[in-house]
Amino acid sequence: MDRLEQQMKFILEADKLKQIVRQSYIGGADRKETDAEHSWHLALMCALLSEYAAEKIDVAKTMVMVLIHDMVEIDAGDTYAYDTEGNKSKRQREVKAAERIFHILPEDQAEYLRNLWEEFEAMETPEARFANTLDKIQPIMLNDATGGLAWREHQVRESQIMGRNARTAEGSPALWEYAKGLIEKNLGTNIQKDMAEE
């Protein structure tokens, strides 16, 4: 298969992200968002909010990172953030998916995107830390916009949100402070307080 055919095959494969439904509702609260919408939203956030990154980042690289970070869910499916059981096998399922999906591309591009996905997962570079911050605060923003709809549906507790966001400030203290304000605003109404606080 020639290079262009491989690239076009991958681009068509990426279209499947439009069918992967996440647990976050879109701002209008009438349906849940897809992985494609989520990834596009993060890329837009990266373009507009990069000035708040904790460290200097390569904006274009970070945008590509967030655009491909959920590609593995085509095979592995979306694992809800607070699904304890599903998260046990998440890494194994996603690595297997990464091997297949990224290797649809020509070898040089397959290696680049596969490494970029691993970089996102490891959170060891400024770009990966900022990308992860965006990935964590976007659902918080959507939950706030929809009156905590997904939080209420899943009976999410404050400790779960704070645990999931333990490293969010590493990518951007300013954006985490903003997100914390949204969390605090929803405490007790849309987010369940933990027993010790009740």
XYZ file of N, CA and C in Angstrom:
594
model
N 0.854 -1.191 0.000
C 0.000 0.000 0.000
C 0.888 1.239 0.000
N 0.604 2.201 -0.878
C 1.474 3.370 -0.903
C 1.146 4.315 0.255
N 2.040 5.262 0.466
C 1.980 6.153 1.626
C 0.640 6.875 1.744
N 0.186 7.475 0.646
C -1.065 8.228 0.682
C -2.241 7.323 1.043
N -2.261 6.116 0.507
C -3.338 5.167 0.827
C -3.347 4.841 2.316
N -2.165 4.644 2.904
C -2.085 4.350 4.334
C -2.591 5.540 5.159
N -2.193 6.744 4.763
C -2.620 7.951 5.482
C -4.128 8.136 5.395
N -4.679 7.932 4.206
C -6.118 8.090 4.040
C -6.887 7.012 4.816
N -6.328 5.819 4.873
C -6.957 4.735 5.635
C -7.003 5.099 7.126
N -5.927 5.687 7.629
C -5.884 6.113 9.035
C -6.892 7.231 9.289
N -6.966 8.178 8.377
C -7.896 9.302 8.523
C -9.342 8.784 8.550
N -9.638 7.806 7.714
C -10.975 7.206 7.723
C -11.209 6.449 9.031
N -10.172 5.764 9.530
C -10.282 5.067 10.816
C -10.607 6.063 11.925
N -9.976 7.236 11.875
C -10.201 8.275 12.885
C -11.654 8.737 12.900
N -12.349 8.582 11.794
C -13.757 8.955 11.724
C -14.590 8.172 12.745
N -14.098 7.008 13.152
C -14.824 6.185 14.131
C -14.904 6.851 15.496
N -14.032 7.852 15.742
C -14.107 8.589 17.012
C -15.447 9.306 17.168
N -16.102 9.567 16.043
C -17.412 10.225 16.084
C -18.491 9.313 16.670
N -18.183 8.017 16.765
C -19.159 7.045 17.280
C -18.881 6.644 18.725
N -17.746 7.056 19.279
C -17.396 6.700 20.652
C -18.020 7.739 21.579
N -19.027 7.322 22.346
C -19.771 8.240 23.203
C -19.151 8.265 24.599
N -18.879 9.456 25.079
C -18.314 9.668 26.407
C -19.444 9.869 27.422
N -19.097 10.055 28.684
C -20.103 10.274 29.724
C -20.447 11.746 29.922
N -19.594 12.650 29.429
C -19.870 14.088 29.559
C -20.940 14.511 28.558
N -21.852 15.338 29.021
C -22.868 15.905 28.140
C -22.320 17.146 27.443
N -22.794 17.411 26.234
C -22.438 18.668 25.585
C -23.111 19.805 26.350
N -22.649 21.015 26.108
C -23.126 22.171 26.869
C -24.633 22.339 26.908
N -25.324 21.942 25.844
C -26.784 22.063 25.806
C -27.500 20.990 26.593
N -26.769 19.987 27.071
C -27.264 18.904 27.936
C -28.265 17.967 27.265
N -28.391 18.031 25.929
C -29.379 17.173 25.280
C -28.809 15.830 24.825
N -27.490 15.681 24.844
C -26.858 14.398 24.516
C -25.426 14.401 25.031
N -24.818 13.212 25.027
C -23.426 13.088 25.457
C -22.488 13.376 24.284
N -21.313 13.870 24.606
C -20.351 14.190 23.549
C -19.649 12.928 23.056
N -19.069 13.021 21.872
C -18.276 11.927 21.318
C -16.794 12.218 21.546
N -15.970 11.201 21.333
C -14.517 11.389 21.445
C -14.013 12.431 20.445
N -14.600 12.446 19.262
C -14.163 13.415 18.245
C -14.436 14.840 18.721
N -15.602 15.048 19.284
C -15.950 16.384 19.795
C -15.045 16.767 20.965
N -14.786 15.817 21.838
C -13.913 16.056 22.989
C -12.509 16.450 22.522
N -11.958 15.702 21.577
C -10.604 15.971 21.087
C -10.514 17.330 20.391
N -11.536 17.648 19.588
C -11.568 18.954 18.933
C -11.624 20.068 19.981
N -12.434 19.872 21.012
C -12.590 20.875 22.057
C -11.253 21.129 22.767
N -10.515 20.039 23.048
C -9.213 20.178 23.698
C -8.220 20.910 22.802
N -8.246 20.615 21.498
C -7.340 21.301 20.568
C -7.636 22.799 20.544
N -8.911 23.160 20.547
C -9.293 24.572 20.586
C -8.843 25.209 21.899
N -9.048 24.508 22.994
C -8.613 25.014 24.294
C -7.099 25.232 24.314
N -6.373 24.299 23.730
C -4.919 24.415 23.681
C -4.504 25.671 22.913
N -5.131 25.897 21.772
C -4.802 27.071 20.955
C -5.077 28.369 21.698
N -6.174 28.403 22.466
C -6.586 29.637 23.128
C -6.008 29.833 24.523
N -5.693 28.748 25.209
C -5.302 28.840 26.621
C -3.841 28.514 26.894
N -3.054 28.322 25.852
C -1.650 27.916 26.046
C -0.851 28.922 26.863
N -1.295 30.172 26.900
C -0.580 31.179 27.702
C -0.620 30.861 29.193
N -1.529 29.960 29.605
C -1.644 29.600 31.018
C -0.863 28.334 31.370
N -0.150 27.776 30.406
C 0.654 26.578 30.687
C 1.712 26.907 31.728
N 1.961 25.947 32.622
C 2.934 26.147 33.699
C 4.346 26.340 33.155
N 4.618 25.732 32.005
C 5.924 25.839 31.359
C 5.697 26.140 29.889
N 6.722 26.639 29.224
C 6.615 26.911 27.792
C 6.348 25.600 27.066
N 5.373 25.620 26.170
C 5.034 24.409 25.416
C 5.095 24.667 23.917
N 5.254 23.595 23.168
C 5.111 23.607 21.720
C 3.608 23.434 21.474
N 2.940 24.516 21.092
C 1.480 24.506 20.977
C 1.007 23.537 19.893
N 1.662 23.547 18.739
C 1.239 22.660 17.647
C 1.367 21.192 18.057
N 2.486 20.857 18.697
C 2.690 19.477 19.157
C 1.613 19.079 20.167
N 1.281 19.991 21.074
C 0.279 19.700 22.093
C -1.099 19.535 21.464
N -1.382 20.323 20.435
C -2.663 20.189 19.745
C -2.783 18.826 19.063
N -1.699 18.379 18.434
C -1.728 17.045 17.816
C -1.907 15.985 18.905
N -1.226 16.183 20.033
C -1.319 15.231 21.151
C -2.765 15.076 21.615
N -3.470 16.186 21.799
C -4.855 16.067 22.276
C -5.789 15.563 21.182
N -5.445 15.813 19.936
C -6.280 15.298 18.851
C -6.211 13.777 18.747
N -5.060 13.184 19.109
C -4.912 11.725 18.962
C -4.970 10.970 20.290
N -5.090 11.677 21.424
C -4.955 11.001 22.721
C -6.029 9.948 22.988
N -7.191 10.079 22.362
C -8.262 9.105 22.574
C -8.476 8.169 21.388
N -7.569 8.195 20.395
C -7.708 7.310 19.228
C -7.825 5.848 19.642
N -7.137 5.480 20.716
C -7.146 4.080 21.165
C -8.537 3.610 21.574
N -9.415 4.550 21.869
C -10.757 4.182 22.311
C -11.612 3.612 21.182
N -11.134 3.728 19.945
C -11.823 3.087 18.820
C -11.909 1.581 19.080
N -10.823 1.010 19.598
C -10.801 -0.418 19.930
C -11.102 -0.672 21.405
N -10.532 0.162 22.272
C -10.598 -0.090 23.715
C -11.894 0.401 24.353
N -12.616 1.273 23.663
C -13.828 1.868 24.227
C -13.482 2.966 25.221
N -14.464 3.777 25.534
C -14.271 4.843 26.521
C -14.431 4.239 27.913
N -13.447 4.470 28.748
C -13.530 4.013 30.147
C -13.861 5.230 30.994
N -15.017 5.198 31.622
C -15.441 6.328 32.440
C -14.431 6.588 33.552
N -14.161 7.854 33.787
C -13.148 8.265 34.756
C -13.299 7.602 36.114
N -14.543 7.395 36.545
C -14.782 6.871 37.887
C -15.230 5.407 37.890
N -14.947 4.704 36.785
C -15.261 3.278 36.679
C -14.077 2.479 37.227
N -14.130 2.120 38.490
C -13.025 1.433 39.162
C -12.671 0.128 38.470
N -13.664 -0.657 38.127
C -13.424 -1.964 37.506
C -12.842 -1.793 36.101
N -13.439 -0.933 35.308
C -12.973 -0.706 33.934
C -11.559 -0.163 33.872
N -11.194 0.660 34.845
C -9.855 1.251 34.847
C -8.756 0.228 35.152
N -9.125 -0.918 35.714
C -8.128 -1.960 36.009
C -7.504 -2.515 34.732
N -8.295 -2.649 33.667
C -7.789 -3.225 32.412
C -7.576 -2.170 31.326
N -7.775 -0.912 31.671
C -7.711 0.165 30.677
C -6.367 0.214 29.955
N -5.274 0.228 30.690
C -3.953 0.350 30.075
C -3.695 -0.803 29.106
N -3.986 -2.003 29.512
C -3.755 -3.179 28.673
C -4.559 -3.090 27.374
N -5.828 -2.719 27.484
C -6.686 -2.596 26.304
C -6.198 -1.483 25.381
N -5.760 -0.378 25.973
C -5.358 0.772 25.168
C -4.010 0.552 24.470
N -3.083 -0.129 25.106
C -1.791 -0.419 24.464
C -2.009 -1.302 23.238
N -2.857 -2.311 23.397
C -3.171 -3.198 22.265
C -3.803 -2.392 21.125
N -4.698 -1.500 21.463
C -5.352 -0.655 20.460
C -4.352 0.269 19.771
N -3.446 0.844 20.555
C -2.435 1.752 19.990
C -1.576 1.033 18.955
N -1.214 -0.195 19.252
C -0.401 -0.977 18.314
C -1.106 -1.139 16.971
N -2.377 -1.435 16.999
C -3.101 -1.625 15.738
C -3.382 -0.315 15.024
N -3.969 0.629 15.751
C -4.478 1.844 15.117
C -3.370 2.715 14.536
N -2.343 3.004 15.331
C -1.290 3.888 14.829
C -0.486 3.234 13.710
N -0.429 1.916 13.681
C 0.343 1.240 12.636
C -0.427 1.057 11.328
N -1.582 1.683 11.232
C -2.242 1.814 9.934
C -1.442 2.793 9.082
N -0.804 3.749 9.740
C -0.013 4.800 9.085
C 1.320 4.262 8.566
N 1.972 5.030 7.660
C 3.357 4.708 7.300
C 4.222 4.706 8.571
N 5.277 3.924 8.582
C 6.053 3.657 9.789
C 6.519 4.922 10.513
N 6.993 5.936 9.788
C 7.499 7.148 10.451
C 6.380 7.873 11.203
N 5.203 7.986 10.583
C 4.082 8.659 11.227
C 3.478 7.781 12.326
N 3.473 6.480 12.111
C 2.979 5.553 13.138
C 3.822 5.692 14.398
N 5.127 5.725 14.238
C 6.031 5.848 15.383
C 5.855 7.197 16.077
N 5.707 8.262 15.286
C 5.526 9.602 15.856
C 4.254 9.672 16.705
N 3.132 9.225 16.159
C 1.869 9.309 16.902
C 1.827 8.340 18.077
N 2.389 7.161 17.898
C 2.429 6.187 18.999
C 3.250 6.748 20.165
N 4.402 7.362 19.841
C 5.247 7.972 20.874
C 4.561 9.172 21.518
N 3.819 9.927 20.718
C 3.089 11.084 21.241
C 1.996 10.629 22.208
N 1.329 9.534 21.872
C 0.312 8.982 22.768
C 0.942 8.534 24.087
N 2.078 7.852 24.005
C 2.782 7.410 25.218
C 3.244 8.610 26.046
N 3.684 9.658 25.365
C 4.112 10.881 26.053
C 2.942 11.488 26.834
N 1.771 11.531 26.207
C 0.576 12.026 26.885
C 0.298 11.198 28.137
N 0.347 9.888 27.992
C 0.052 8.983 29.096
C 1.044 9.137 30.254
N 2.325 9.349 29.931
C 3.368 9.418 30.956
C 3.377 10.741 31.728
N 2.871 11.803 31.117
C 2.807 13.128 31.772
C 4.172 13.627 32.269
N 5.217 13.391 31.492
C 6.561 13.776 31.923
C 7.111 15.006 31.211
N 6.420 15.509 30.193
C 6.886 16.686 29.466
C 5.910 17.843 29.695
N 6.358 19.085 29.469
C 5.440 20.222 29.622
C 4.188 20.080 28.751
N 4.373 19.585 27.518
C 3.234 19.415 26.611
C 2.241 18.394 27.160
N 2.760 17.272 27.643
C 1.884 16.223 28.169
C 1.167 16.681 29.432
N 1.865 17.413 30.283
C 1.213 17.900 31.508
C 0.096 18.883 31.168
N 0.339 19.782 30.213
C -0.693 20.744 29.836
C -1.857 20.036 29.136
N -1.544 19.082 28.257
C -2.600 18.327 27.570
C -3.478 17.596 28.573
N -2.876 17.007 29.581
C -3.641 16.311 30.611
C -4.479 17.269 31.439
N -3.960 18.454 31.695
C -4.756 19.463 32.404
C -6.020 19.785 31.610
N -5.852 20.009 30.319
C -7.016 20.305 29.469
C -7.999 19.139 29.475
N -7.471 17.920 29.404
C -8.302 16.720 29.376
C -9.101 16.556 30.667
N -8.558 17.039 31.758
C -9.240 16.905 33.051
C -10.244 18.039 33.296
N -9.909 19.258 32.868
C -10.813 20.372 33.193
C -11.973 20.512 32.208
N -11.826 19.973 31.003
C -12.919 20.086 30.028
C -14.197 19.408 30.522
N -14.131 18.187 31.075
C -15.366 17.590 31.609
C -15.925 18.350 32.815
N -15.049 18.949 33.609
C -15.517 19.761 34.746
C -16.320 20.946 34.224
N -15.792 21.580 33.182
C -16.467 22.728 32.572
C -17.835 22.317 32.011
N -17.881 21.168 31.318
C -19.146 20.703 30.748
C -20.135 20.305 31.836
N -19.640 19.680 32.899
C -20.530 19.326 34.002
C -21.131 20.565 34.634
N -20.311 21.587 34.812
C -20.833 22.835 35.374
C -21.874 23.448 34.436
N -21.597 23.427 33.134
C -22.506 24.028 32.150
C -23.852 23.303 32.081
N -23.858 22.011 32.432
C -25.092 21.215 32.348
C -25.727 20.994 33.717
N -25.353 21.799 34.676
C -25.924 21.651 36.017
C -25.520 20.348 36.681
N -24.305 19.882 36.364
C -23.780 18.675 37.005
C -24.458 17.390 36.587
N -25.023 17.367 35.385
C -25.835 16.237 34.945
C -25.108 14.881 35.053
N -23.908 14.780 34.479
C -23.175 13.506 34.523
C -22.718 13.181 35.941
N -22.334 14.195 36.706
C -21.942 13.971 38.098
C -23.107 13.370 38.891
N -24.299 13.943 38.689
C -25.468 13.439 39.413
C -25.837 12.028 38.964
N -25.795 11.783 37.658
C -26.129 10.455 37.123
C -25.261 9.362 37.739
N -23.983 9.683 37.934
C -23.034 8.687 38.436
C -22.764 8.831 39.938
N -23.494 9.735 40.591
C -23.344 9.971 42.035
C -21.873 10.179 42.415
N -21.241 11.077 41.683
C -19.811 11.340 41.876
C -19.588 12.116 43.174
N -18.562 11.704 43.882
C -18.212 12.330 45.159
C -17.028 13.271 44.965
N -16.946 14.239 45.858
C -15.850 15.218 45.823
C -14.486 14.529 45.843
N -14.319 13.511 46.686
C -13.026 12.828 46.797
C -12.628 12.155 45.482
N -13.609 11.674 44.712
C -13.307 11.066 43.419
C -12.762 12.109 42.451
N -13.407 13.264 42.429
C -12.968 14.333 41.530
C -11.581 14.827 41.923
N -11.373 15.034 43.210
C -10.083 15.547 43.660
C -8.976 14.511 43.454
N -9.302 13.229 43.633
C -8.325 12.180 43.387
C -7.925 12.120 41.922
N -8.909 12.199 41.044
C -8.633 12.177 39.604
C -7.814 13.382 39.172
N -7.951 14.470 39.881
C -7.269 15.714 39.507
C -6.036 16.009 40.356
N -5.478 14.992 40.981
C -4.327 15.180 41.867
C -3.146 15.858 41.173
N -3.003 15.639 39.865
C -1.856 16.215 39.140
C -2.259 17.306 38.138
N -3.517 17.689 38.130
C -4.003 18.643 37.124
C -3.280 19.980 37.175
N -2.954 20.452 38.353
C -2.277 21.755 38.496
C -0.886 21.764 37.880
N -0.285 20.591 37.693
C 1.073 20.529 37.130
C 1.142 21.151 35.743
N 0.090 21.025 34.979
C 0.080 21.581 33.626
C -0.273 23.049 33.597
N -1.082 23.477 34.572
C -1.491 24.877 34.629
C -2.152 25.177 35.970
N -1.418 25.782 36.888
C -2.037 26.172 38.163
C -3.239 27.097 37.967
N -3.153 27.999 37.002
C -4.239 28.955 36.769
C -5.518 28.253 36.308
N -5.399 27.311 35.384
C -6.582 26.605 34.901
C -7.151 25.675 35.971
N -6.280 25.101 36.804
C -6.776 24.257 37.892
C -7.528 25.097 38.917
N -7.035 26.298 39.208
C -7.753 27.177 40.138
C -9.138 27.507 39.591
N -9.211 27.751 38.303
C -10.498 28.029 37.666
C -11.431 26.821 37.818
N -10.897 25.634 37.508
C -11.697 24.410 37.598
C -12.129 24.135 39.038
N -11.251 24.392 39.997
C -11.609 24.183 41.408
C -12.798 25.062 41.798
N -12.845 26.267 41.245
C -13.979 27.152 41.510
C -15.283 26.541 41.010
N -15.228 25.870 39.857
C -16.427 25.212 39.311
C -16.832 24.024 40.181
N -15.837 23.300 40.668
C -16.122 22.151 41.551
C -16.785 22.646 42.836
N -16.198 23.662 43.445
C -16.730 24.207 44.708
C -18.158 24.714 44.531
N -18.419 25.319 43.390
C -19.752 25.837 43.082
C -20.805 24.721 43.057
N -20.387 23.514 42.683
C -21.311 22.384 42.535
C -21.361 21.443 43.734
N -20.527 21.711 44.728
C -20.480 20.842 45.909
C -21.800 20.867 46.669
N -22.269 19.678 47.025
C -23.485 19.582 47.829
C -24.761 19.614 47.019
N -24.688 20.128 45.790
C -25.881 20.117 44.930
C -25.715 19.090 43.819
N -24.620 19.207 43.060
C -24.383 18.297 41.940
C -23.258 17.301 42.206
N -22.420 17.608 43.169
C -21.336 16.714 43.573
C -21.594 16.336 45.025
N -21.565 15.042 45.296
C -21.789 14.587 46.665
C -20.565 14.885 47.535
N -20.816 15.473 48.688
C -19.730 15.677 49.637
C -19.389 14.338 50.268
N -18.155 14.213 50.716
C -17.739 12.964 51.365
C -18.302 12.896 52.773
N -18.473 11.691 53.267
C -19.116 11.439 54.559
C -18.556 12.285 55.710
N -17.246 12.418 55.735
C -16.606 13.159 56.830
C -17.068 14.613 56.872
N -17.491 15.122 55.706
C -17.894 16.527 55.648
C -19.388 16.713 55.836
N -20.157 15.617 55.750
C -21.610 15.754 55.808
C -22.126 15.837 57.228
